[in-house]
Amino acid sequence: MSRKVAKLLNGRIRSNALKVKPSTRAGVMITGGGYQGKTETACEIAASFEDSWRDLHHHLNPDAVAGARDLYAPVAYVQTPVTAKPKSTCKAILNFYGAPTKNLDLPDLVRQVAASLHDHGTKALVLDDITRLRMHRADDQDTLDLIRAFMSMHVTLVLIGVDIPASGLLQEGSPDPRTGQWRLPASQRAKTHGLEPTQTERRFDLVELDRFRYDSPSQIAAWVQHLAGLEDQLRLLKASPGMLTDGHMPEYLFDRTKGVVGLLERLIEDGCQEAMDTGEECLSEAFLDGIDINVSHAPGRDAGAGEIPAIPPVATAVARRRQPKKNSRPRPSTVFDDHGPAAESGG
């Protein structure tokens, strides 16, 4: 799933960045559940693009204006305000650049956003937590119109949110059966916001970053591979090879997190901290039984927008672990079970 997101997003940002004609740049929507790594994945891809784009232009903005040569920002990341309005959304974008916003009305704010995007050489604008918008509120509808108008500013618009199809953001759109892209009508209020309306429909590719699954050998192997990557980064003094990947640990960790990478990260981080504090210096199923996953008060998260997932109860994983082994789901063999060629028998 991450590779699918990476291929689409990377290709879209790069191809749009190389365009010179004054047309609307197609955007990307990344959807999925809370704590499933959408933001981290998108930011990693965008950062990779920024590094290569800077190298291509020798770390200089090819379109720099006088006095702004050092303010080069090929990628801008902004979090949608919890109670978004057109003004607060513009101010959130301008805060990324450190641009002044005091005493500016909405048309001036929009013009300042357009100027900041151009003067800083921004090629991609990432708007996170876009599903904080509620389409039954007039302010949120105006904000969505404004965001769609941003596509006329010659940047790739990347929208990240929880369950975008069910949020109402696409209710005015229609999928193109030929390309699979979502076609959204042009902003009806673009002229009011100081932008000239365009006849070009706004187009978005919608891609989902889902949680891990545990229903087939290939899905289980992908989960184990992810655990192996985590295990390789741990530095507990008594950690042994296969600490997270051997035996029933993969199934236990899946039961504790339901395949949500953010919950897995929180469980492993808190478990490692407790293991160091107590001198255990190793993670086991019994040890992790005493570690609660608590993200209910995560800073910057809006529970009403679905950004905080349900936490699986510890009792479920404990009960499954205590079942006889014959009733447990077997884990298929993977490359992590290969201990090298078998020794030759004596003759």
Short mmCIF file of C-alpha atoms in Angstrom, two decimals:
data_model
loop_
_atom_site.label_atom_id
_atom_site.label_comp_id
_atom_site.label_asym_id
_atom_site.label_seq_id
_atom_site.Cartn_x
_atom_site.Cartn_y
_atom_site.Cartn_z
CA MET A 1 0.00 0.00 0.00
CA SER A 2 2.83 2.39 0.82
CA ARG A 3 4.47 1.61 -2.51
CA LYS A 4 1.20 2.38 -4.32
CA VAL A 5 0.91 5.73 -2.56
CA ALA A 6 4.57 6.50 -3.20
CA LYS A 7 4.35 5.71 -6.90
CA LEU A 8 1.26 7.86 -7.46
CA LEU A 9 2.26 10.82 -5.29
CA ASN A 10 5.87 10.96 -6.41
CA GLY A 11 4.92 10.73 -10.07
CA ARG A 12 2.22 13.37 -9.78
CA ILE A 13 4.37 15.93 -7.95
CA ARG A 14 7.31 15.47 -10.32
CA SER A 15 5.29 15.63 -13.53
CA ASN A 16 3.37 18.70 -12.34
CA ALA A 17 6.57 20.44 -11.27
CA LEU A 18 7.94 20.17 -14.79
CA LYS A 19 4.86 21.66 -16.46
CA VAL A 20 5.10 25.20 -17.78
CA LYS A 21 1.70 25.71 -19.36
CA PRO A 22 -0.85 27.69 -17.31
CA SER A 23 -3.24 24.83 -16.62
CA THR A 24 -4.72 23.42 -13.44
CA ARG A 25 -2.42 20.84 -11.85
CA ALA A 26 -4.10 17.54 -10.96
CA GLY A 27 -4.01 16.76 -7.24
CA VAL A 28 -3.87 13.72 -4.99
CA MET A 29 -6.09 12.68 -2.08
CA ILE A 30 -4.71 10.18 0.45
CA THR A 31 -7.34 8.50 2.59
CA GLY A 32 -7.28 5.90 5.35
CA GLY A 33 -7.98 5.44 9.05
CA GLY A 34 -6.43 7.35 11.92
CA TYR A 35 -2.83 6.52 12.91
CA GLN A 36 -2.23 4.56 9.71
CA GLY A 37 0.83 6.48 8.58
CA LYS A 38 -0.76 8.67 5.91
CA THR A 39 1.00 11.86 6.96
CA GLU A 40 4.35 10.19 7.56
CA THR A 41 4.24 8.45 4.17
CA ALA A 42 3.23 11.60 2.29
CA CYS A 43 5.82 13.76 4.03
CA GLU A 44 8.58 11.24 3.35
CA ILE A 45 7.70 11.20 -0.36
CA ALA A 46 7.45 14.99 -0.48
CA ALA A 47 10.78 15.38 1.32
CA SER A 48 12.44 13.06 -1.18
CA PHE A 49 11.04 15.16 -4.03
CA GLU A 50 12.26 18.36 -2.38
CA ASP A 51 15.78 16.98 -1.99
CA SER A 52 15.98 15.93 -5.64
CA TRP A 53 14.36 19.17 -6.86
CA ARG A 54 16.86 21.25 -4.88
CA ASP A 55 19.74 19.19 -6.28
CA LEU A 56 18.40 19.67 -9.80
CA HIS A 57 18.50 23.45 -9.39
CA HIS A 58 21.69 23.58 -7.31
CA HIS A 59 19.67 24.57 -4.22
CA LEU A 60 18.60 27.83 -5.84
CA ASN A 61 15.08 28.85 -6.73
CA PRO A 62 15.11 29.25 -10.55
CA ASP A 63 12.22 31.75 -10.30
CA ALA A 64 13.49 33.66 -7.26
CA VAL A 65 12.51 37.29 -6.94
CA ALA A 66 14.78 39.96 -5.54
CA GLY A 67 15.28 39.59 -1.80
CA ALA A 68 13.76 36.10 -1.62
CA ARG A 69 16.55 33.90 -2.91
CA ASP A 70 17.12 32.25 0.48
CA LEU A 71 13.42 31.54 1.07
CA TYR A 72 13.23 28.44 -1.11
CA ALA A 73 10.50 25.95 -0.09
CA PRO A 74 9.60 23.43 -2.85
CA VAL A 75 7.12 21.71 -0.49
CA ALA A 76 4.76 23.32 2.03
CA TYR A 77 3.03 21.32 4.78
CA VAL A 78 -0.03 22.75 6.55
CA GLN A 79 -2.47 21.20 9.01
CA THR A 80 -6.11 22.10 8.44
CA PRO A 81 -7.50 24.11 11.39
CA VAL A 82 -9.96 22.20 13.57
CA THR A 83 -12.70 24.77 12.90
CA ALA A 84 -11.59 25.76 9.44
CA LYS A 85 -12.69 28.96 7.77
CA PRO A 86 -11.31 30.52 4.59
CA LYS A 87 -9.40 33.14 6.60
CA SER A 88 -7.97 30.67 9.13
CA THR A 89 -6.93 28.31 6.34
CA CYS A 90 -5.10 31.09 4.50
CA LYS A 91 -3.43 32.16 7.74
CA ALA A 92 -2.31 28.58 8.44
CA ILE A 93 -0.62 28.46 5.02
CA LEU A 94 0.97 31.88 5.47
CA ASN A 95 2.22 30.90 8.93
CA PHE A 96 4.27 28.16 7.26
CA TYR A 97 6.12 30.88 5.33
CA GLY A 98 6.21 33.35 8.21
CA ALA A 99 4.27 35.84 6.09
CA PRO A 100 2.32 38.69 7.73
CA THR A 101 -1.43 38.20 8.13
CA LYS A 102 -2.46 41.02 10.46
CA ASN A 103 -5.29 43.28 9.27
CA LEU A 104 -5.67 41.47 5.94
CA ASP A 105 -9.14 40.71 4.58
CA LEU A 106 -9.88 37.49 2.69
CA PRO A 107 -9.02 38.67 -0.86
CA ASP A 108 -5.72 40.07 0.43
CA LEU A 109 -4.99 36.82 2.27
CA VAL A 110 -5.61 34.78 -0.88
CA ARG A 111 -3.36 37.04 -2.92
CA GLN A 112 -0.69 36.73 -0.23
CA VAL A 113 -0.98 32.92 -0.38
CA ALA A 114 -0.57 33.01 -4.18
CA ALA A 115 2.43 35.32 -3.84
CA SER A 116 4.06 33.17 -1.14
CA LEU A 117 3.64 29.97 -3.16
CA HIS A 118 5.24 31.64 -6.19
CA ASP A 119 7.99 33.58 -4.42
CA HIS A 120 9.15 30.52 -2.45
CA GLY A 121 9.13 28.24 -5.50
CA THR A 122 6.58 25.88 -3.93
CA LYS A 123 5.63 22.98 -6.18
CA ALA A 124 3.53 20.92 -3.74
CA LEU A 125 1.11 22.07 -1.04
CA VAL A 126 0.23 19.35 1.49
CA LEU A 127 -2.98 19.97 3.47
CA ASP A 128 -3.27 17.45 6.28
CA ASP A 129 -6.42 16.45 8.19
CA ILE A 130 -8.66 17.77 5.41
CA THR A 131 -11.62 15.77 6.71
CA ARG A 132 -11.93 18.19 9.60
CA LEU A 133 -14.14 20.04 7.12
CA ARG A 134 -17.84 19.35 7.64
CA MET A 135 -19.93 19.91 4.55
CA HIS A 136 -23.05 20.84 6.50
CA ARG A 137 -21.32 24.03 7.67
CA ALA A 138 -21.26 27.05 5.38
CA ASP A 139 -17.74 28.07 6.46
CA ASP A 140 -16.41 24.62 5.64
CA GLN A 141 -18.05 24.68 2.21
CA ASP A 142 -16.40 28.05 1.53
CA THR A 143 -13.08 26.61 2.71
CA LEU A 144 -13.36 23.67 0.32
CA ASP A 145 -14.12 26.07 -2.54
CA LEU A 146 -11.03 28.05 -1.57
CA ILE A 147 -8.85 24.93 -1.47
CA ARG A 148 -10.00 23.92 -4.93
CA ALA A 149 -9.16 27.43 -6.13
CA PHE A 150 -5.59 26.86 -4.89
CA MET A 151 -5.17 24.39 -7.76
CA SER A 152 -5.00 27.39 -10.09
CA MET A 153 -1.80 28.52 -8.36
CA HIS A 154 0.37 26.03 -10.27
CA VAL A 155 1.05 23.72 -7.31
CA THR A 156 0.24 20.08 -6.73
CA LEU A 157 -2.42 19.97 -4.05
CA VAL A 158 -2.11 16.95 -1.73
CA LEU A 159 -5.07 16.41 0.61
CA ILE A 160 -4.75 13.92 3.48
CA GLY A 161 -7.72 12.80 5.55
CA VAL A 162 -9.58 10.03 7.35
CA ASP A 163 -12.11 8.19 5.16
CA ILE A 164 -12.40 10.93 2.54
CA PRO A 165 -15.10 9.12 0.48
CA ALA A 166 -17.47 9.15 3.48
CA SER A 167 -16.63 12.70 4.54
CA GLY A 168 -18.71 14.50 1.92
CA LEU A 169 -15.71 16.20 0.30
CA LEU A 170 -16.43 14.33 -2.94
CA GLN A 171 -20.19 14.73 -2.94
CA GLU A 172 -20.10 17.18 -5.84
CA GLY A 173 -17.54 15.18 -7.77
CA SER A 174 -17.80 12.25 -10.15
CA PRO A 175 -15.24 9.58 -11.05
CA ASP A 176 -13.91 9.55 -14.59
CA PRO A 177 -14.45 5.97 -15.82
CA ARG A 178 -11.51 6.27 -18.21
CA THR A 179 -8.82 7.60 -15.86
CA GLY A 180 -10.28 6.79 -12.44
CA GLN A 181 -9.68 10.37 -11.33
CA TRP A 182 -12.29 12.33 -9.40
CA ARG A 183 -13.54 15.38 -11.28
CA LEU A 184 -14.59 18.25 -9.05
CA PRO A 185 -16.35 21.37 -10.36
CA ALA A 186 -14.46 24.63 -10.30
CA SER A 187 -14.88 26.86 -7.28
CA GLN A 188 -18.05 28.92 -7.56
CA ARG A 189 -16.59 31.64 -5.35
CA ALA A 190 -13.18 31.94 -6.98
CA LYS A 191 -13.86 35.44 -8.27
CA THR A 192 -14.94 36.57 -4.79
CA HIS A 193 -11.68 35.26 -3.39
CA GLY A 194 -9.67 37.31 -5.85
CA LEU A 195 -8.96 34.46 -8.27
CA GLU A 196 -10.25 34.28 -11.81
CA PRO A 197 -12.50 31.25 -12.31
CA THR A 198 -11.40 28.64 -14.83
CA GLN A 199 -13.31 26.27 -17.04
CA THR A 200 -10.94 23.43 -16.21
CA GLU A 201 -12.36 20.95 -13.76
CA ARG A 202 -10.27 20.12 -10.75
CA ARG A 203 -9.04 16.54 -10.84
CA PHE A 204 -7.82 14.38 -7.99
CA ASP A 205 -6.47 10.84 -7.78
CA LEU A 206 -7.83 9.14 -4.67
CA VAL A 207 -5.53 6.53 -3.09
CA GLU A 208 -6.04 4.62 0.15
CA LEU A 209 -3.42 3.77 2.74
CA ASP A 210 -5.09 0.99 4.70
CA ARG A 211 -4.01 -0.90 7.78
CA PHE A 212 -2.20 -4.23 7.63
CA ARG A 213 -4.30 -7.37 7.31
CA TYR A 214 -3.82 -10.88 8.70
CA ASP A 215 -6.08 -12.98 6.48
CA SER A 216 -3.76 -14.52 3.88
CA PRO A 217 -0.15 -15.74 3.68
CA SER A 218 0.91 -12.69 1.66
CA GLN A 219 -0.72 -10.28 4.11
CA ILE A 220 0.83 -12.03 7.09
CA ALA A 221 4.24 -12.01 5.38
CA ALA A 222 3.93 -8.23 4.81
CA TRP A 223 3.11 -7.74 8.49
CA VAL A 224 6.07 -9.85 9.58
CA GLN A 225 8.34 -7.94 7.21
CA HIS A 226 7.22 -4.67 8.80
CA LEU A 227 7.90 -6.10 12.26
CA ALA A 228 11.34 -7.20 11.11
CA GLY A 229 12.08 -3.62 10.07
CA LEU A 230 11.08 -2.37 13.51
CA GLU A 231 13.04 -5.10 15.25
CA ASP A 232 16.17 -4.14 13.36
CA GLN A 233 15.98 -0.62 14.83
CA LEU A 234 15.58 -1.66 18.48
CA ARG A 235 18.60 -1.49 20.76
CA LEU A 236 17.45 -3.30 23.91
CA LEU A 237 20.38 -4.95 25.69
CA LYS A 238 18.71 -8.37 25.98
CA ALA A 239 16.94 -8.35 22.64
CA SER A 240 17.30 -11.57 20.68
CA PRO A 241 16.89 -12.20 16.94
CA GLY A 242 13.22 -12.76 16.12
CA MET A 243 12.01 -10.89 19.21
CA LEU A 244 9.09 -9.42 17.22
CA THR A 245 8.88 -11.94 14.38
CA ASP A 246 9.20 -15.41 15.89
CA GLY A 247 6.52 -17.67 17.32
CA HIS A 248 3.13 -16.10 17.99
CA MET A 249 4.47 -12.59 18.56
CA PRO A 250 3.33 -11.32 15.10
CA GLU A 251 -0.21 -12.53 15.79
CA TYR A 252 -0.15 -11.08 19.30
CA LEU A 253 0.99 -7.69 18.04
CA PHE A 254 -1.70 -7.75 15.37
CA ASP A 255 -4.38 -8.51 17.96
CA ARG A 256 -3.13 -5.60 20.08
CA THR A 257 -3.12 -3.10 17.19
CA LYS A 258 -5.35 -4.53 14.42
CA GLY A 259 -2.57 -3.75 11.96
CA VAL A 260 -2.61 0.02 12.54
CA VAL A 261 1.02 1.14 12.28
CA GLY A 262 0.58 4.14 14.57
CA LEU A 263 -0.78 1.97 17.38
CA LEU A 264 2.00 -0.56 16.83
CA GLU A 265 4.58 2.21 17.05
CA ARG A 266 3.07 3.50 20.29
CA LEU A 267 2.98 -0.01 21.82
CA ILE A 268 6.59 -0.76 20.89
CA GLU A 269 7.88 2.66 22.00
CA ASP A 270 6.13 2.51 25.37
CA GLY A 271 7.14 -1.12 25.77
CA CYS A 272 10.81 -0.32 25.12
CA GLN A 273 10.73 2.59 27.56
CA GLU A 274 9.25 0.37 30.26
CA ALA A 275 11.72 -2.41 29.45
CA MET A 276 14.63 0.00 29.95
CA ASP A 277 13.18 1.49 33.12
CA THR A 278 12.63 -1.92 34.73
CA GLY A 279 15.82 -3.54 33.50
CA GLU A 280 13.87 -6.13 31.48
CA GLU A 281 15.64 -4.95 28.29
CA CYS A 282 13.53 -7.28 26.15
CA LEU A 283 9.98 -7.42 24.78
CA SER A 284 7.75 -10.45 25.17
CA GLU A 285 4.03 -11.08 24.95
CA ALA A 286 3.70 -11.37 28.73
CA PHE A 287 5.65 -8.16 29.25
CA LEU A 288 3.56 -6.24 26.69
CA ASP A 289 0.37 -7.38 28.41
CA GLY A 290 1.09 -4.69 31.00
CA ILE A 291 1.51 -1.89 28.42
CA ASP A 292 -1.63 0.06 27.58
CA ILE A 293 -1.95 1.90 24.27
CA ASN A 294 -3.22 5.36 25.10
CA VAL A 295 -3.74 7.89 22.32
CA SER A 296 -6.95 9.47 23.59
CA HIS A 297 -5.22 12.72 24.46
CA ALA A 298 -2.83 12.87 21.52
CA PRO A 299 -1.91 16.50 20.80
CA GLY A 300 -3.07 17.89 17.48
CA ARG A 301 -5.60 15.10 16.92
CA ASP A 302 -9.32 15.67 16.43
CA ALA A 303 -11.30 12.68 17.69
CA GLY A 304 -14.45 14.02 16.02
CA ALA A 305 -12.76 13.77 12.62
CA GLY A 306 -11.84 10.10 13.13
CA GLU A 307 -8.16 10.86 13.67
CA ILE A 308 -7.98 8.70 16.80
CA PRO A 309 -8.74 5.00 16.15
CA ALA A 310 -10.42 2.55 18.50
CA ILE A 311 -7.92 0.74 20.73
CA PRO A 312 -8.30 -3.08 20.74
CA PRO A 313 -8.69 -4.38 24.32
CA VAL A 314 -5.66 -6.07 25.85
CA ALA A 315 -7.87 -8.89 27.10
CA THR A 316 -8.50 -10.12 23.55
CA ALA A 317 -4.81 -10.65 22.84
CA VAL A 318 -4.21 -12.16 26.27
CA ALA A 319 -7.07 -14.63 25.88
CA ARG A 320 -5.86 -15.70 22.43
CA ARG A 321 -2.31 -16.14 23.73
CA ARG A 322 -3.53 -18.42 26.49
CA GLN A 323 -5.41 -20.67 24.08
CA PRO A 324 -3.84 -23.99 23.19
CA LYS A 325 -1.43 -23.58 20.33
CA LYS A 326 -3.44 -25.89 18.08
CA ASN A 327 -6.26 -23.33 18.01
CA SER A 328 -4.00 -20.46 16.96
CA ARG A 329 -3.66 -19.31 13.40
CA PRO A 330 -0.37 -20.59 11.99
CA ARG A 331 2.09 -18.08 10.63
CA PRO A 332 3.45 -19.04 7.21
CA SER A 333 7.16 -19.43 6.74
CA THR A 334 8.92 -16.30 5.49
CA VAL A 335 12.43 -15.29 4.57
CA PHE A 336 12.96 -14.39 8.22
CA ASP A 337 12.72 -18.09 9.10
CA ASP A 338 15.60 -19.01 6.77
CA HIS A 339 18.58 -19.93 8.91
CA GLY A 340 20.82 -20.81 5.99
CA PRO A 341 21.51 -24.06 4.12
CA ALA A 342 21.08 -27.30 6.01
CA ALA A 343 24.27 -29.03 7.12
CA GLU A 344 25.36 -31.97 5.01
CA SER A 345 24.84 -35.35 6.68
CA GLY A 346 27.88 -37.52 7.35
CA GLY A 347 28.38 -40.56 5.15
#
